[in-house]
mmCIF file of C-alpha atoms and ligand atoms in Angstrom:
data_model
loop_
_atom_site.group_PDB
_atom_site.id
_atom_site.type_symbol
_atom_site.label_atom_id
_atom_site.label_comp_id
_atom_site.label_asym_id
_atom_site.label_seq_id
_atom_site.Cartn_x
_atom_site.Cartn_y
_atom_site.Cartn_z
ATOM 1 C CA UNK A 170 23.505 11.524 19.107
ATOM 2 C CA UNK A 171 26.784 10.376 19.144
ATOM 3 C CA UNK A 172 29.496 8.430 16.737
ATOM 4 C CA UNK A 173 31.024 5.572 19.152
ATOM 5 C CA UNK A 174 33.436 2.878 17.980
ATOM 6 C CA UNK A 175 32.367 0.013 20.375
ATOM 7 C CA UNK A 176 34.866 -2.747 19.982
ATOM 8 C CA UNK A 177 36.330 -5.817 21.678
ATOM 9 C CA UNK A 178 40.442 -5.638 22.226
ATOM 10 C CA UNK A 179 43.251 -7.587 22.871
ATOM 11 C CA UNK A 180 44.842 -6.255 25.988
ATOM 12 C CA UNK A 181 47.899 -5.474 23.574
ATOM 13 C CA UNK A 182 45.629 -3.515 21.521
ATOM 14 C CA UNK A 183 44.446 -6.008 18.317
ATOM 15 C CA UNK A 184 40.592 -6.856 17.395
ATOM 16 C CA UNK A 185 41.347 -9.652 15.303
ATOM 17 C CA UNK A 186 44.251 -11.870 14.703
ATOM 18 C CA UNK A 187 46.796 -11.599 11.333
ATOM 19 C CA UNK A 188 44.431 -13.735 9.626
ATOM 20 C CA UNK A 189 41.200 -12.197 11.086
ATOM 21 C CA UNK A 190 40.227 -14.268 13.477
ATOM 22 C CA UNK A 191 38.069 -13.684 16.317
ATOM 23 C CA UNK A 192 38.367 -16.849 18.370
ATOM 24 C CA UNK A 193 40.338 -15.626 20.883
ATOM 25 C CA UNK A 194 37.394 -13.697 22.019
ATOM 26 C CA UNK A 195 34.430 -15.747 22.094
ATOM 27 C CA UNK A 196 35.189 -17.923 24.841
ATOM 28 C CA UNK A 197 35.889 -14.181 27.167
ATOM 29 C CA UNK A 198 32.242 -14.060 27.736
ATOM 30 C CA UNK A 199 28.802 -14.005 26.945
ATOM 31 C CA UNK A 200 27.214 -10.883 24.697
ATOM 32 C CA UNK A 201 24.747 -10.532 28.051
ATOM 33 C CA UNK A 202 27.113 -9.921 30.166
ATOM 34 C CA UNK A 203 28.307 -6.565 28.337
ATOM 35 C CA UNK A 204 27.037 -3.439 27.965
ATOM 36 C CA UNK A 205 26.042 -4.736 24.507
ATOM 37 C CA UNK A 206 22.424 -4.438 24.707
ATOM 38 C CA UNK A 207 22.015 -1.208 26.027
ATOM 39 C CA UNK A 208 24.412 -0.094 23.533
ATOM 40 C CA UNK A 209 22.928 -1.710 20.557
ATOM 41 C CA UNK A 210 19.363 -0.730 21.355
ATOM 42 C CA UNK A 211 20.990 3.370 21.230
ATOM 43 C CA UNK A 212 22.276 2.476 17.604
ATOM 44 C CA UNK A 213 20.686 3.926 14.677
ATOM 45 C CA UNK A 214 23.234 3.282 11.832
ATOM 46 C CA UNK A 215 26.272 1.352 11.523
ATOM 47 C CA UNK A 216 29.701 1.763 9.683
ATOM 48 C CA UNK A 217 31.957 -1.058 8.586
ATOM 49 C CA UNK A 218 35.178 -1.864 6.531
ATOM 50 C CA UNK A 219 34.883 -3.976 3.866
ATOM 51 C CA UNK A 220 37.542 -6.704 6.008
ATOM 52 C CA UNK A 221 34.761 -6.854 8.482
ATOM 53 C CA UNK A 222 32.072 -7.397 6.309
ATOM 54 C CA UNK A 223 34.075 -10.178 5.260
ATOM 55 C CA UNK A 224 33.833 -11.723 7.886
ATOM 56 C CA UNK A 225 30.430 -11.576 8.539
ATOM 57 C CA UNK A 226 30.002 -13.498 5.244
ATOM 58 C CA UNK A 227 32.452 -16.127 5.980
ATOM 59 C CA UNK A 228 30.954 -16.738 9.513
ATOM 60 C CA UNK A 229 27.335 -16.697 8.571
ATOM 61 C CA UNK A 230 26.754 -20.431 10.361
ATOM 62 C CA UNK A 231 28.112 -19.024 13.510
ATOM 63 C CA UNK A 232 26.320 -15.690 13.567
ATOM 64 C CA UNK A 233 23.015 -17.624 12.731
ATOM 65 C CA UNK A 234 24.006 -19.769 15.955
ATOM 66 C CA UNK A 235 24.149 -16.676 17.950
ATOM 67 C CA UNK A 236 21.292 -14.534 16.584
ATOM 68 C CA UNK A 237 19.041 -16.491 14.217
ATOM 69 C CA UNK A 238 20.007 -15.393 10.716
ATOM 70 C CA UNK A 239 23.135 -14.158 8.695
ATOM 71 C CA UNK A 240 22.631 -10.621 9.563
ATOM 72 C CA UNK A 241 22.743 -9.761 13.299
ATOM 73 C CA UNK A 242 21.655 -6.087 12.485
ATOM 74 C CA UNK A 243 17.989 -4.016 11.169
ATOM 75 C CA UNK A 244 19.758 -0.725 11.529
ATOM 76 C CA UNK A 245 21.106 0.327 8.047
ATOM 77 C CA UNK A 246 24.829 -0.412 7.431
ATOM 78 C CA UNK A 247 27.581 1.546 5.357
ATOM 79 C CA UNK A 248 30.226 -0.809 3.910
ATOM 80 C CA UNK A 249 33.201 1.049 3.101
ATOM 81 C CA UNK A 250 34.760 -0.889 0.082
ATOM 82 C CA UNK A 251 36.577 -0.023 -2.841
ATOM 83 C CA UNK A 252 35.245 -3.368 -4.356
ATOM 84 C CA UNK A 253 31.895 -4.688 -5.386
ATOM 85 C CA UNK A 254 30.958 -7.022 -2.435
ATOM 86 C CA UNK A 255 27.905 -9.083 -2.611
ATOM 87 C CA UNK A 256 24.999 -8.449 -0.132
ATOM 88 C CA UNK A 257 23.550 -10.622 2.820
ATOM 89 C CA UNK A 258 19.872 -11.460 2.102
ATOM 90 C CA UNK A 259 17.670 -9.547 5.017
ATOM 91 C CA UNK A 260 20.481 -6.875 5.348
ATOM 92 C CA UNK A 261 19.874 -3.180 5.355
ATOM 93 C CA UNK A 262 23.406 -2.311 3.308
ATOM 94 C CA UNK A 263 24.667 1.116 1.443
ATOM 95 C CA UNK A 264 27.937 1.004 0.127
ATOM 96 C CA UNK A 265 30.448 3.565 0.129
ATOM 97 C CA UNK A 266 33.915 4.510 -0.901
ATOM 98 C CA UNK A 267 36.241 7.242 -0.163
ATOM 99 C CA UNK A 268 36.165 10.133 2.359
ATOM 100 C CA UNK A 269 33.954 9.169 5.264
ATOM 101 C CA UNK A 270 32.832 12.780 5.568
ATOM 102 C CA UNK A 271 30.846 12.162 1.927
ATOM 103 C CA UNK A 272 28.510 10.194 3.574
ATOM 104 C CA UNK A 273 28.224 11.145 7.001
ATOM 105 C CA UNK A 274 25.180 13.279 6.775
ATOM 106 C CA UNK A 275 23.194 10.394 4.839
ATOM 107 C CA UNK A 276 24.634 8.152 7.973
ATOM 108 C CA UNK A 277 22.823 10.999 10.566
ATOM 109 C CA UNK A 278 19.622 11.255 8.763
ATOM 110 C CA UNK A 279 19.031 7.369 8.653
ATOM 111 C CA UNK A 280 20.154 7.072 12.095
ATOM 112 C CA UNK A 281 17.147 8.971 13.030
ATOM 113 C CA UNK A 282 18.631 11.102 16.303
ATOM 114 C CA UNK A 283 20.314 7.653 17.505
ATOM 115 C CA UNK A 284 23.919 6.861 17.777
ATOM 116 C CA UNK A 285 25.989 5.588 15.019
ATOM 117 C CA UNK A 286 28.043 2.917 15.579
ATOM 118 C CA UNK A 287 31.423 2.036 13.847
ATOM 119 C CA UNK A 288 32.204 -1.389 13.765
ATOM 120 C CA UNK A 289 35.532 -1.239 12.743
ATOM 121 C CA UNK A 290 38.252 -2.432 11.801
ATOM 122 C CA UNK A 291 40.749 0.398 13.395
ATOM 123 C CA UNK A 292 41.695 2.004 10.829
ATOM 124 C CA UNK A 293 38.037 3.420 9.842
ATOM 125 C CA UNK A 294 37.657 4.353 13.240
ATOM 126 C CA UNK A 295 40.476 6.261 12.669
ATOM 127 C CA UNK A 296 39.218 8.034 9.561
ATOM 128 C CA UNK A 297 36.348 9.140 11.310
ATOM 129 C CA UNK A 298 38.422 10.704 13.846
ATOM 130 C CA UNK A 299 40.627 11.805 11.592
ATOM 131 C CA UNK A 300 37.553 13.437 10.126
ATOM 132 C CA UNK A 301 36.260 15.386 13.674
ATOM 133 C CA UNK A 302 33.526 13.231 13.950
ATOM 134 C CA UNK A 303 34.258 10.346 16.034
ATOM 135 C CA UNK A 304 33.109 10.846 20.112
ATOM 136 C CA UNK A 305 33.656 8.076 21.902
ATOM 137 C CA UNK A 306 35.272 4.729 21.818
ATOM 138 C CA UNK A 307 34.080 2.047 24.172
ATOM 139 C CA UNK A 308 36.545 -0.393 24.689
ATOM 140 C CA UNK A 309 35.899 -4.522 25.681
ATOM 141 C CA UNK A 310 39.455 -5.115 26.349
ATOM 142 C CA UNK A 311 40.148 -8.462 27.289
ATOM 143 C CA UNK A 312 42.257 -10.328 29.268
ATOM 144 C CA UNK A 313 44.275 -11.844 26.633
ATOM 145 C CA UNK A 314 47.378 -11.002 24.851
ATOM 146 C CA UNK A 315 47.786 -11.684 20.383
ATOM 147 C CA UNK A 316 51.463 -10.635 20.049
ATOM 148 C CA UNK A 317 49.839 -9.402 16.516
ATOM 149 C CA UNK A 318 47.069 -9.063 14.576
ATOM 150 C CA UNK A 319 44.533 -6.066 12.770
ATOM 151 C CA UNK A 320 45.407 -2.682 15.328
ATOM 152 C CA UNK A 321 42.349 -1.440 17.267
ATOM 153 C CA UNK A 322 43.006 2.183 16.590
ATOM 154 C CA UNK A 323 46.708 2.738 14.322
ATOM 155 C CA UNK A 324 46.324 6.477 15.640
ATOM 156 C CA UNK A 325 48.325 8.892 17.046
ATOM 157 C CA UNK A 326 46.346 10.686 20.043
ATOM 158 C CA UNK A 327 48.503 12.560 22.577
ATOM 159 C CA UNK A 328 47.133 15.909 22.902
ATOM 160 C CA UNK A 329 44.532 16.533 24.091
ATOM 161 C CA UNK A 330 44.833 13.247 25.552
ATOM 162 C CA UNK A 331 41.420 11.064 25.610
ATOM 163 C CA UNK A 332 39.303 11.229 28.369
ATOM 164 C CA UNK A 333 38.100 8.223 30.475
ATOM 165 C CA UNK A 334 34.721 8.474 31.422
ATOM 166 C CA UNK A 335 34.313 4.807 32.836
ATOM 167 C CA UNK A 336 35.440 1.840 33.726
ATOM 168 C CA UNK A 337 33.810 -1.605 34.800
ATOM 169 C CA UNK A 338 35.231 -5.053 35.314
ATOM 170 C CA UNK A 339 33.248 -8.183 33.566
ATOM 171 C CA UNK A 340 34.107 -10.957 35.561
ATOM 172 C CA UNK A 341 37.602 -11.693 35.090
ATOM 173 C CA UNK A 342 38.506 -12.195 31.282
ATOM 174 C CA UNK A 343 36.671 -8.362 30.636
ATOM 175 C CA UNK A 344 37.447 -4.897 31.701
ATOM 176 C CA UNK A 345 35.364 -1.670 29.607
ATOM 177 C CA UNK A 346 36.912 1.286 29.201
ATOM 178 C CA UNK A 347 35.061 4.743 27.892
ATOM 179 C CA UNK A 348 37.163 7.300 26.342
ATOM 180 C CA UNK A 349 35.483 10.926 25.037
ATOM 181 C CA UNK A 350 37.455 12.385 22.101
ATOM 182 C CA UNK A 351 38.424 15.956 22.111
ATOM 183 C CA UNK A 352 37.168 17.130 19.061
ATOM 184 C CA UNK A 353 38.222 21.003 19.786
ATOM 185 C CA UNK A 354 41.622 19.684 19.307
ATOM 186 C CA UNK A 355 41.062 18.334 15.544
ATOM 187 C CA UNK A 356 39.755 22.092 14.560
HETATM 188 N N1 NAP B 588 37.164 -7.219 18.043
HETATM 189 C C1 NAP B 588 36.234 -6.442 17.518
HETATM 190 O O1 NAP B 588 35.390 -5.873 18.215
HETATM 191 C C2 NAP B 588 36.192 -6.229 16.043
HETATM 192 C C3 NAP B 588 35.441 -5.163 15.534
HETATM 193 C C4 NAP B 588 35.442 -4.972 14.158
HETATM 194 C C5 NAP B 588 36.173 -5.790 13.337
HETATM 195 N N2 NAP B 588 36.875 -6.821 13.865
HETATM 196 C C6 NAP B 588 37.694 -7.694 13.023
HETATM 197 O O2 NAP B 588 38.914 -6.995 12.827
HETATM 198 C C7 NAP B 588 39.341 -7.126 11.485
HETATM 199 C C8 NAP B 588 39.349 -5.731 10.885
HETATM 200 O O3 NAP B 588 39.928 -5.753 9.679
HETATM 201 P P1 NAP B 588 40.685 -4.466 9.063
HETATM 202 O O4 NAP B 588 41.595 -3.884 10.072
HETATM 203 O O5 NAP B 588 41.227 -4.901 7.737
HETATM 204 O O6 NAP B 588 39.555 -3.387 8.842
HETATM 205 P P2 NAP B 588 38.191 -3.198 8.018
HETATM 206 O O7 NAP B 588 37.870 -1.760 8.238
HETATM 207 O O8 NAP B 588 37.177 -4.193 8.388
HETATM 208 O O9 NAP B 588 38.565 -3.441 6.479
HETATM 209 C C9 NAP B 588 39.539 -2.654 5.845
HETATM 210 C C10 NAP B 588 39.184 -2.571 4.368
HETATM 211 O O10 NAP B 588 37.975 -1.826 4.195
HETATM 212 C C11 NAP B 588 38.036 -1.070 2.991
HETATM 213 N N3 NAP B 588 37.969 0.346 3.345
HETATM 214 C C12 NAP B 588 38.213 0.928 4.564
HETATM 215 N N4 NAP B 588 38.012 2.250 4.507
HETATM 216 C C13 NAP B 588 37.628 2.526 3.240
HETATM 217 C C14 NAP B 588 37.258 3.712 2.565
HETATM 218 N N5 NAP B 588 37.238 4.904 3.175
HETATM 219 N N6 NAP B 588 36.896 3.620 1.258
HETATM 220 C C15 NAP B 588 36.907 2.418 0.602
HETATM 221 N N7 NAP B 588 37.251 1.255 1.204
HETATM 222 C C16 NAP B 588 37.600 1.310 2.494
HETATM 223 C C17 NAP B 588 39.344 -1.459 2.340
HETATM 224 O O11 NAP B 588 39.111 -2.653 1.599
HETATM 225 P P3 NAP B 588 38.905 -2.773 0.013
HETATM 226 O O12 NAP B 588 39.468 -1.532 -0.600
HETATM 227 O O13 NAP B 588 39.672 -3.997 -0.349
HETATM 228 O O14 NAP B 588 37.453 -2.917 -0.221
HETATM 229 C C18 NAP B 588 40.214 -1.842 3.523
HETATM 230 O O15 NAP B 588 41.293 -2.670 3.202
HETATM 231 C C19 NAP B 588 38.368 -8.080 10.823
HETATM 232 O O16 NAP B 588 38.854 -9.398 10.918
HETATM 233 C C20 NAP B 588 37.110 -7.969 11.664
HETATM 234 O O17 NAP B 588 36.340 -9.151 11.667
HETATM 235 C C21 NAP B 588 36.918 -7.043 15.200
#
């Protein structure tokens, strides 16, 4: 079991643009093409900030294009918000607040021995590494530049450097990187 934070990137390192916008990476290619699948079928529970979530709300009509409803996801979902959010009819939702680490163990349990998967945005990726518990990050970095935009990881990670543990090209708009984390060296 694992904690991965599977994301698409900018090749300058942003997920979404200033004004969180993801349209710069639809048209890089098609959801069968990735490792998506395989990935998704490994993933037991789900982390998300509450800017992402947002999202999901505000793009229902095209995530009902893609997948059939508003909610792409059965596997239960933490929402990490310090607001009251409403919920998405059919979703699976807890939400949290505060120190990642609080609810981490109810995160393991429901994911049932599978992975758990953080969505994103960077900066909770980075609080679960900041935390010791993040393992991998699997990385759809595309072949696009932003300028700006929301930072995939706003981290500091030089030593123990991360370790690639894969890469393969996706056509030509798609390259995926695997990086392990050292967690020895957050002890
Ligand atoms: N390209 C990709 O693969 C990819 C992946 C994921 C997301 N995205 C996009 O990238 C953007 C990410 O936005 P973002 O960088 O702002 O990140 P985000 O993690 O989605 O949202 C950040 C917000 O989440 C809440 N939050 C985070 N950690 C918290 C904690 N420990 N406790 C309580 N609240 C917490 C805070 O909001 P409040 O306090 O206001 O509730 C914070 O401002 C979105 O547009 C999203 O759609 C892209």
């Amino acid at each position: 079991m694992k904690t991965q934070y599977y994301a698409a990137t900018s090749l300058d390192g942003f997920i979404a643009t200033e004004d969180d916008s993801l349209d710069w990476l639809f048209p890089l290619g098609e959801v069968g093409q990735s490792s998506y699948p395989e990935f998704i079928a490994e993933v037991g529970a789900l982390a998300m900030g509450a800017t992402t979530y947002e999202w999901m709300m505000r793009n229902a009509d095209k995530v009902i294009a893609e997948v059939g409803s508003a909610w792409p996801y059965r596997q239960p979902t933490w929402i990490f918000t310090s607001r009251k959010l409403p919920a998405i009819e059919g979703a699976d939702l807890r939400f949290a607040s505060g120190d990642v680490r609080r609810v981490y163990a109810d995160m393991q349990a429901a994911a049932g021995g599978k992975n758990i998967w953080v969505v994103g945005g960077g900066d909770l990726a980075g609080q679960f590494y900041d935390a010791g518990l993040l393992d991998e990050l699997i990385l759809q970095v595309g072949s696009v530049t932003l300028g700006k935009g929301r930072p995939l990881f706003p981290r500091r990670v030089l030593s123990p450097v991360l370790s690639l543990t894969s890469m393969r090209q996706i056509g030509t708009s798609m390259a995926e990187l695997r990086y392990d984390v050292h967690k020895t060296a957050l002890e």
